[in-house]
Each structure stands twice: as structure tokens, then as C-alpha cells.
Amino acid sequence: MNDQAQEQRTAAGGADTAKLIVALALVLAGVAGYYVLSNRSDWLRWGAVVAGVVLGAVVFASSERGRAFWQFGLDSRIELRKVVWPNRQETGTTTAVVFGFVIIAGLFFWMLDLFLAWATRLLTGQGG
């Protein structure tokens, strides 16, 4: 029984791979259609791209990876609802702290650079 289940998974995996290849081929065909139709109107050229992308997305959605991707998106929306967003005062305070730290760090590294330049000139005898 285990061997039969493995064969079914392998067959399903092959069909899934074929769907992914077809989806990619449809998208590439849409892009190629844009260039093949270079002497046609722009709306027709872009229509070929949109048609290729839409058809590719439909085929991708019917694959196992497409269904898993859709489920990931749904799960992400659920997790996003659990996020506690800061209020306006917390956001302002955090922004002020970040700007303050950036200014302090900038001054520190500027002074460190001046000191190292002075020490280098002193040790090498370069500069005036």
C-alpha cells in the first residue's frame, strides 16, 4: 500500500511540475506576443501580455504550489489581523528616539573619523 501511495504522489508531482511549466510558458508567450505584435496597436500588445499573465496565473492556481501559495496568503491576512499597531503618540516618540540616535551616532562617527585622520597624519608625517 505504501508503494502505491508513493507512486500516486510521484504522478501528482509530475502533473504539478507540468502545470508549473505550462504556467511559465503562458507568461513567456504573453511577453513574446508583445514583441511579435510590434507593428500592431499598443492595446493589442499589452492585451497579449495581460492574457498570458492571467492564463499563467490560472494554471498556476490549479497546481499544488498555487493552492499552497493561496493558503499562505490567507494565513498571512489572519496573522496581520493579530498585529497590534502603535498609536500616534507611540509612533512619534519612537521616531524621535530613532532620529536622536542617528544624530548621536553620526556625531560620534564624525568625531572618530576626525581623530583617526589626525592620528594617521601624526603617525605618517603627512599633511600640513
Coordinates of N, CA and C in Angstrom, one line a residue:
M1 N 0.8 -1.2 0.0 CA 0.0 0.0 0.0 C 0.9 1.3 0.0
N2 N 2.0 1.2 0.7 CA 2.9 2.4 0.8 C 3.5 2.7 -0.6
D3 N 3.8 1.7 -1.3 CA 4.4 1.9 -2.6 C 3.4 2.5 -3.6
Q4 N 2.1 2.1 -3.5 CA 1.1 2.7 -4.3 C 0.9 4.2 -4.0
A5 N 0.9 4.5 -2.7 CA 0.8 5.9 -2.3 C 2.0 6.8 -2.8
Q6 N 3.2 6.2 -2.8 CA 4.3 6.9 -3.3 C 4.2 7.1 -4.8
E7 N 3.7 6.1 -5.5 CA 3.5 6.2 -7.0 C 2.5 7.3 -7.3
Q8 N 1.4 7.4 -6.5 CA 0.4 8.5 -6.7 C 1.0 9.8 -6.5
R9 N 1.8 10.0 -5.4 CA 2.5 11.3 -5.2 C 3.4 11.6 -6.3
T10 N 4.2 10.7 -6.8 CA 5.1 10.9 -7.9 C 4.3 11.4 -9.1
A11 N 3.2 10.7 -9.4 CA 2.4 11.1 -10.6 C 1.8 12.5 -10.4
A12 N 1.3 12.7 -9.2 CA 0.8 14.1 -8.9 C 1.9 15.1 -9.0
G13 N 3.1 14.8 -8.5 CA 4.2 15.7 -8.6 C 4.6 16.0 -10.0
G14 N 4.5 15.0 -10.9 CA 4.8 15.2 -12.3 C 3.8 16.1 -13.0
A15 N 2.5 15.9 -12.6 CA 1.4 16.7 -13.2 C 1.6 18.1 -12.7
D16 N 1.9 18.3 -11.4 CA 2.1 19.6 -10.8 C 3.3 20.3 -11.5
T17 N 4.4 19.6 -11.8 CA 5.5 20.2 -12.5 C 5.1 20.6 -13.9
A18 N 4.3 19.8 -14.5 CA 3.9 20.1 -15.9 C 3.0 21.4 -15.8
K19 N 2.1 21.5 -14.8 CA 1.3 22.7 -14.7 C 2.2 24.0 -14.5
L20 N 3.2 23.9 -13.7 CA 4.1 25.0 -13.5 C 4.8 25.4 -14.8
I21 N 5.2 24.4 -15.5 CA 5.9 24.7 -16.8 C 5.0 25.3 -17.8
V22 N 3.7 24.8 -17.8 CA 2.7 25.4 -18.7 C 2.4 26.9 -18.3
A23 N 2.3 27.1 -17.0 CA 2.1 28.5 -16.5 C 3.2 29.4 -16.9
L24 N 4.4 29.0 -16.7 CA 5.6 29.8 -17.1 C 5.6 30.0 -18.6
A25 N 5.3 29.0 -19.4 CA 5.2 29.1 -20.9 C 4.2 30.1 -21.3
L26 N 3.0 30.1 -20.6 CA 2.0 31.1 -21.0 C 2.4 32.5 -20.7
V27 N 3.0 32.7 -19.6 CA 3.5 34.1 -19.2 C 4.6 34.5 -20.3
L28 N 5.5 33.6 -20.6 CA 6.5 33.9 -21.6 C 5.9 34.2 -23.0
A29 N 4.9 33.4 -23.3 CA 4.2 33.6 -24.6 C 3.5 35.0 -24.6
G30 N 3.0 35.4 -23.5 CA 2.4 36.7 -23.5 C 3.4 37.8 -23.7
V31 N 4.6 37.7 -23.0 CA 5.6 38.7 -23.2 C 6.2 38.6 -24.7
A32 N 6.3 37.4 -25.2 CA 6.8 37.3 -26.6 C 5.8 37.9 -27.5
G33 N 4.5 37.7 -27.2 CA 3.4 38.3 -28.0 C 3.5 39.8 -28.1
Y34 N 4.0 40.4 -27.0 CA 4.2 41.9 -27.0 C 5.2 42.3 -28.1
Y35 N 6.2 41.5 -28.2 CA 7.3 41.9 -29.2 C 6.9 41.4 -30.6
V36 N 6.2 40.3 -30.7 CA 5.8 39.8 -32.0 C 4.8 40.8 -32.7
L37 N 3.9 41.4 -31.8 CA 2.9 42.3 -32.3 C 3.4 43.7 -32.3
S38 N 4.7 43.9 -32.6 CA 5.3 45.3 -32.5 C 4.7 46.2 -33.6
N39 N 4.1 45.7 -34.7 CA 3.6 46.6 -35.7 C 2.1 46.8 -35.5
R40 N 1.5 46.3 -34.4 CA 0.1 46.5 -34.0 C -0.1 47.6 -33.0
S41 N -1.3 47.8 -32.6 CA -1.6 48.9 -31.7 C -1.2 48.4 -30.3
D42 N -0.9 49.4 -29.4 CA -0.4 49.2 -28.1 C -1.4 48.4 -27.2
W43 N -2.7 48.7 -27.4 CA -3.7 47.9 -26.6 C -3.7 46.4 -26.9
L44 N -3.4 46.1 -28.1 CA -3.4 44.7 -28.5 C -2.1 44.0 -28.0
R45 N -1.0 44.8 -28.0 CA 0.3 44.3 -27.5 C 0.2 44.0 -26.0
W46 N -0.3 45.0 -25.3 CA -0.5 44.8 -23.8 C -1.6 43.8 -23.5
G47 N -2.5 43.7 -24.3 CA -3.6 42.6 -24.1 C -2.9 41.3 -24.2
A48 N -2.0 41.1 -25.1 CA -1.3 39.8 -25.1 C -0.5 39.5 -23.8
V49 N 0.1 40.5 -23.3 CA 0.8 40.4 -22.0 C -0.1 40.0 -20.9
V50 N -1.2 40.8 -20.8 CA -2.2 40.6 -19.7 C -2.8 39.2 -19.9
A51 N -3.1 38.8 -21.1 CA -3.7 37.5 -21.3 C -2.8 36.4 -20.9
G52 N -1.5 36.5 -21.2 CA -0.5 35.5 -20.9 C -0.3 35.4 -19.4
V53 N -0.3 36.6 -18.7 CA -0.1 36.6 -17.2 C -1.4 36.0 -16.6
V54 N -2.6 36.4 -17.0 CA -3.8 35.9 -16.4 C -3.9 34.4 -16.6
L55 N -3.7 33.9 -17.8 CA -3.8 32.5 -18.1 C -2.7 31.7 -17.3
G56 N -1.5 32.2 -17.2 CA -0.5 31.6 -16.4 C -0.9 31.5 -15.0
A57 N -1.5 32.6 -14.4 CA -1.9 32.6 -13.0 C -3.0 31.6 -12.8
V58 N -3.9 31.4 -13.7 CA -5.0 30.5 -13.6 C -4.4 29.0 -13.5
V59 N -3.5 28.7 -14.4 CA -2.9 27.4 -14.4 C -2.0 27.2 -13.2
F60 N -1.3 28.2 -12.7 CA -0.5 28.2 -11.5 C -1.4 27.9 -10.3
A61 N -2.6 28.6 -10.3 CA -3.5 28.5 -9.1 C -4.1 27.0 -9.1
S62 N -4.1 26.3 -10.2 CA -4.7 25.0 -10.2 C -3.6 24.0 -9.7
S63 N -2.4 24.4 -9.6 CA -1.3 23.5 -9.2 C -1.3 23.4 -7.6
E64 N -0.6 22.4 -7.1 CA -0.5 22.2 -5.7 C 0.3 23.4 -5.1
R65 N 1.3 23.9 -5.7 CA 2.1 25.0 -5.2 C 1.2 26.3 -5.3
G66 N 0.4 26.4 -6.3 CA -0.5 27.6 -6.4 C -1.5 27.6 -5.2
R67 N -2.1 26.4 -4.9 CA -3.0 26.3 -3.8 C -2.3 26.6 -2.5
A68 N -1.1 26.1 -2.4 CA -0.3 26.4 -1.1 C 0.0 27.9 -1.0
F69 N 0.3 28.5 -2.1 CA 0.6 30.0 -2.2 C -0.6 30.7 -1.7
W70 N -1.8 30.3 -2.3 CA -3.1 31.0 -1.9 C -3.3 30.8 -0.4
Q71 N -3.1 29.6 0.1 CA -3.3 29.4 1.5 C -2.4 30.2 2.4
F72 N -1.2 30.4 1.9 CA -0.2 31.2 2.6 C -0.7 32.7 2.7
G73 N -1.3 33.2 1.6 CA -1.8 34.5 1.6 C -3.0 34.6 2.5
L74 N -3.9 33.7 2.6 CA -5.0 33.7 3.5 C -4.5 33.7 5.0
D75 N -3.5 32.8 5.3 CA -2.9 32.7 6.6 C -2.2 34.0 7.0
S76 N -1.6 34.7 6.0 CA -0.9 35.9 6.3 C -1.9 37.0 6.7
R77 N -3.1 37.0 6.0 CA -4.1 38.0 6.4 C -4.6 37.8 7.8
I78 N -4.7 36.5 8.2 CA -5.2 36.2 9.5 C -4.1 36.7 10.5
E79 N -2.9 36.5 10.3 CA -1.8 36.9 11.2 C -1.7 38.4 11.2
L80 N -2.0 39.1 10.1 CA -1.9 40.5 10.1 C -3.0 41.2 11.0
R81 N -4.1 40.5 11.1 CA -5.2 41.0 12.0 C -4.8 40.9 13.4
K82 N -3.8 40.1 13.8 CA -3.3 39.9 15.2 C -2.3 41.0 15.6
V83 N -1.8 41.7 14.6 CA -0.8 42.7 14.9 C -1.4 43.9 15.7
V84 N -0.7 44.3 16.7 CA -1.1 45.5 17.5 C -0.3 46.7 17.0
W85 N -1.0 47.6 16.3 CA -0.3 48.7 15.7 C -0.2 49.8 16.8
P86 N 0.9 50.6 16.7 CA 1.1 51.7 17.7 C 0.2 52.8 17.4
N87 N -0.1 53.6 18.5 CA -1.0 54.8 18.3 C -0.1 55.9 17.8
R88 N -0.7 57.1 17.6 CA 0.1 58.2 17.0 C 1.2 58.7 18.0
Q89 N 0.9 58.7 19.3 CA 1.9 59.2 20.3 C 3.1 58.2 20.3
E90 N 2.9 56.9 20.3 CA 3.9 55.9 20.3 C 4.8 56.0 19.1
T91 N 4.1 56.2 17.9 CA 4.9 56.4 16.7 C 5.8 57.6 16.7
G92 N 5.2 58.7 17.2 CA 6.0 60.0 17.3 C 7.2 59.8 18.2
T93 N 7.0 59.2 19.4 CA 8.0 59.0 20.3 C 9.1 58.1 19.8
T94 N 8.7 57.0 19.2 CA 9.7 56.1 18.6 C 10.5 56.8 17.5
T95 N 9.8 57.6 16.6 CA 10.5 58.3 15.5 C 11.5 59.3 16.1
A96 N 11.1 60.0 17.2 CA 12.1 61.0 17.8 C 13.3 60.3 18.4
V97 N 13.1 59.1 19.0 CA 14.2 58.4 19.6 C 15.1 57.9 18.4
V98 N 14.6 57.4 17.4 CA 15.4 57.0 16.2 C 16.2 58.1 15.7
F99 N 15.6 59.3 15.4 CA 16.3 60.4 14.9 C 17.4 60.9 15.9
G100 N 17.1 60.9 17.1 CA 18.1 61.3 18.1 C 19.3 60.3 18.1
F101 N 19.0 59.0 18.0 CA 20.1 58.1 18.0 C 20.9 58.3 16.7
V102 N 20.3 58.5 15.6 CA 21.0 58.7 14.3 C 21.9 60.0 14.4
I103 N 21.4 61.0 15.0 CA 22.2 62.2 15.2 C 23.4 62.0 16.1
I104 N 23.2 61.3 17.2 CA 24.3 61.0 18.2 C 25.3 60.1 17.5
A105 N 24.8 59.0 16.8 CA 25.8 58.1 16.1 C 26.5 58.8 15.0
G106 N 25.9 59.7 14.3 CA 26.5 60.5 13.2 C 27.6 61.4 13.8
L107 N 27.3 62.1 14.9 CA 28.4 62.9 15.6 C 29.5 62.0 16.1
F108 N 29.2 60.9 16.7 CA 30.3 60.0 17.2 C 31.2 59.6 16.1
F109 N 30.6 59.1 15.0 CA 31.5 58.6 13.9 C 32.2 59.8 13.2
W110 N 31.6 60.9 13.2 CA 32.3 62.1 12.6 C 33.5 62.4 13.4
M111 N 33.4 62.5 14.8 CA 34.5 62.7 15.7 C 35.5 61.6 15.6
L112 N 35.1 60.4 15.5 CA 36.0 59.2 15.4 C 36.8 59.4 14.1
D113 N 36.2 59.8 13.0 CA 36.9 60.0 11.7 C 37.9 61.1 11.8
L114 N 37.5 62.2 12.4 CA 38.5 63.3 12.6 C 39.7 62.9 13.5
F115 N 39.4 62.1 14.5 CA 40.5 61.6 15.4 C 41.4 60.7 14.6
L116 N 40.8 59.7 13.9 CA 41.7 58.8 13.1 C 42.5 59.5 12.0
A117 N 41.9 60.5 11.4 CA 42.6 61.2 10.4 C 43.8 62.0 11.0
W118 N 43.5 62.6 12.2 CA 44.6 63.3 12.9 C 45.7 62.3 13.3
A119 N 45.3 61.1 13.8 CA 46.3 60.2 14.2 C 47.1 59.6 13.1
T120 N 46.5 59.4 11.9 CA 47.1 59.0 10.7 C 48.2 60.0 10.2
R121 N 47.8 61.3 10.2 CA 48.7 62.3 9.8 C 49.9 62.4 10.8
L122 N 49.6 62.3 12.1 CA 50.7 62.3 13.1 C 51.6 61.2 12.9
L123 N 51.1 60.0 12.7 CA 52.0 58.8 12.6 C 52.7 58.7 11.2
T124 N 52.2 59.2 10.2 CA 52.8 59.1 8.8 C 53.6 60.4 8.5
G125 N 53.4 61.5 9.2 CA 54.0 62.7 8.9 C 53.5 63.4 7.6
Q126 N 52.3 63.0 7.2 CA 51.6 63.5 6.0 C 50.8 64.8 6.4
G127 N 50.5 65.6 5.5 CA 49.6 66.7 5.8 C 50.3 67.9 6.4
G128 N 49.6 69.0 6.5 CA 50.2 70.2 7.0 C 49.9 70.7 8.3

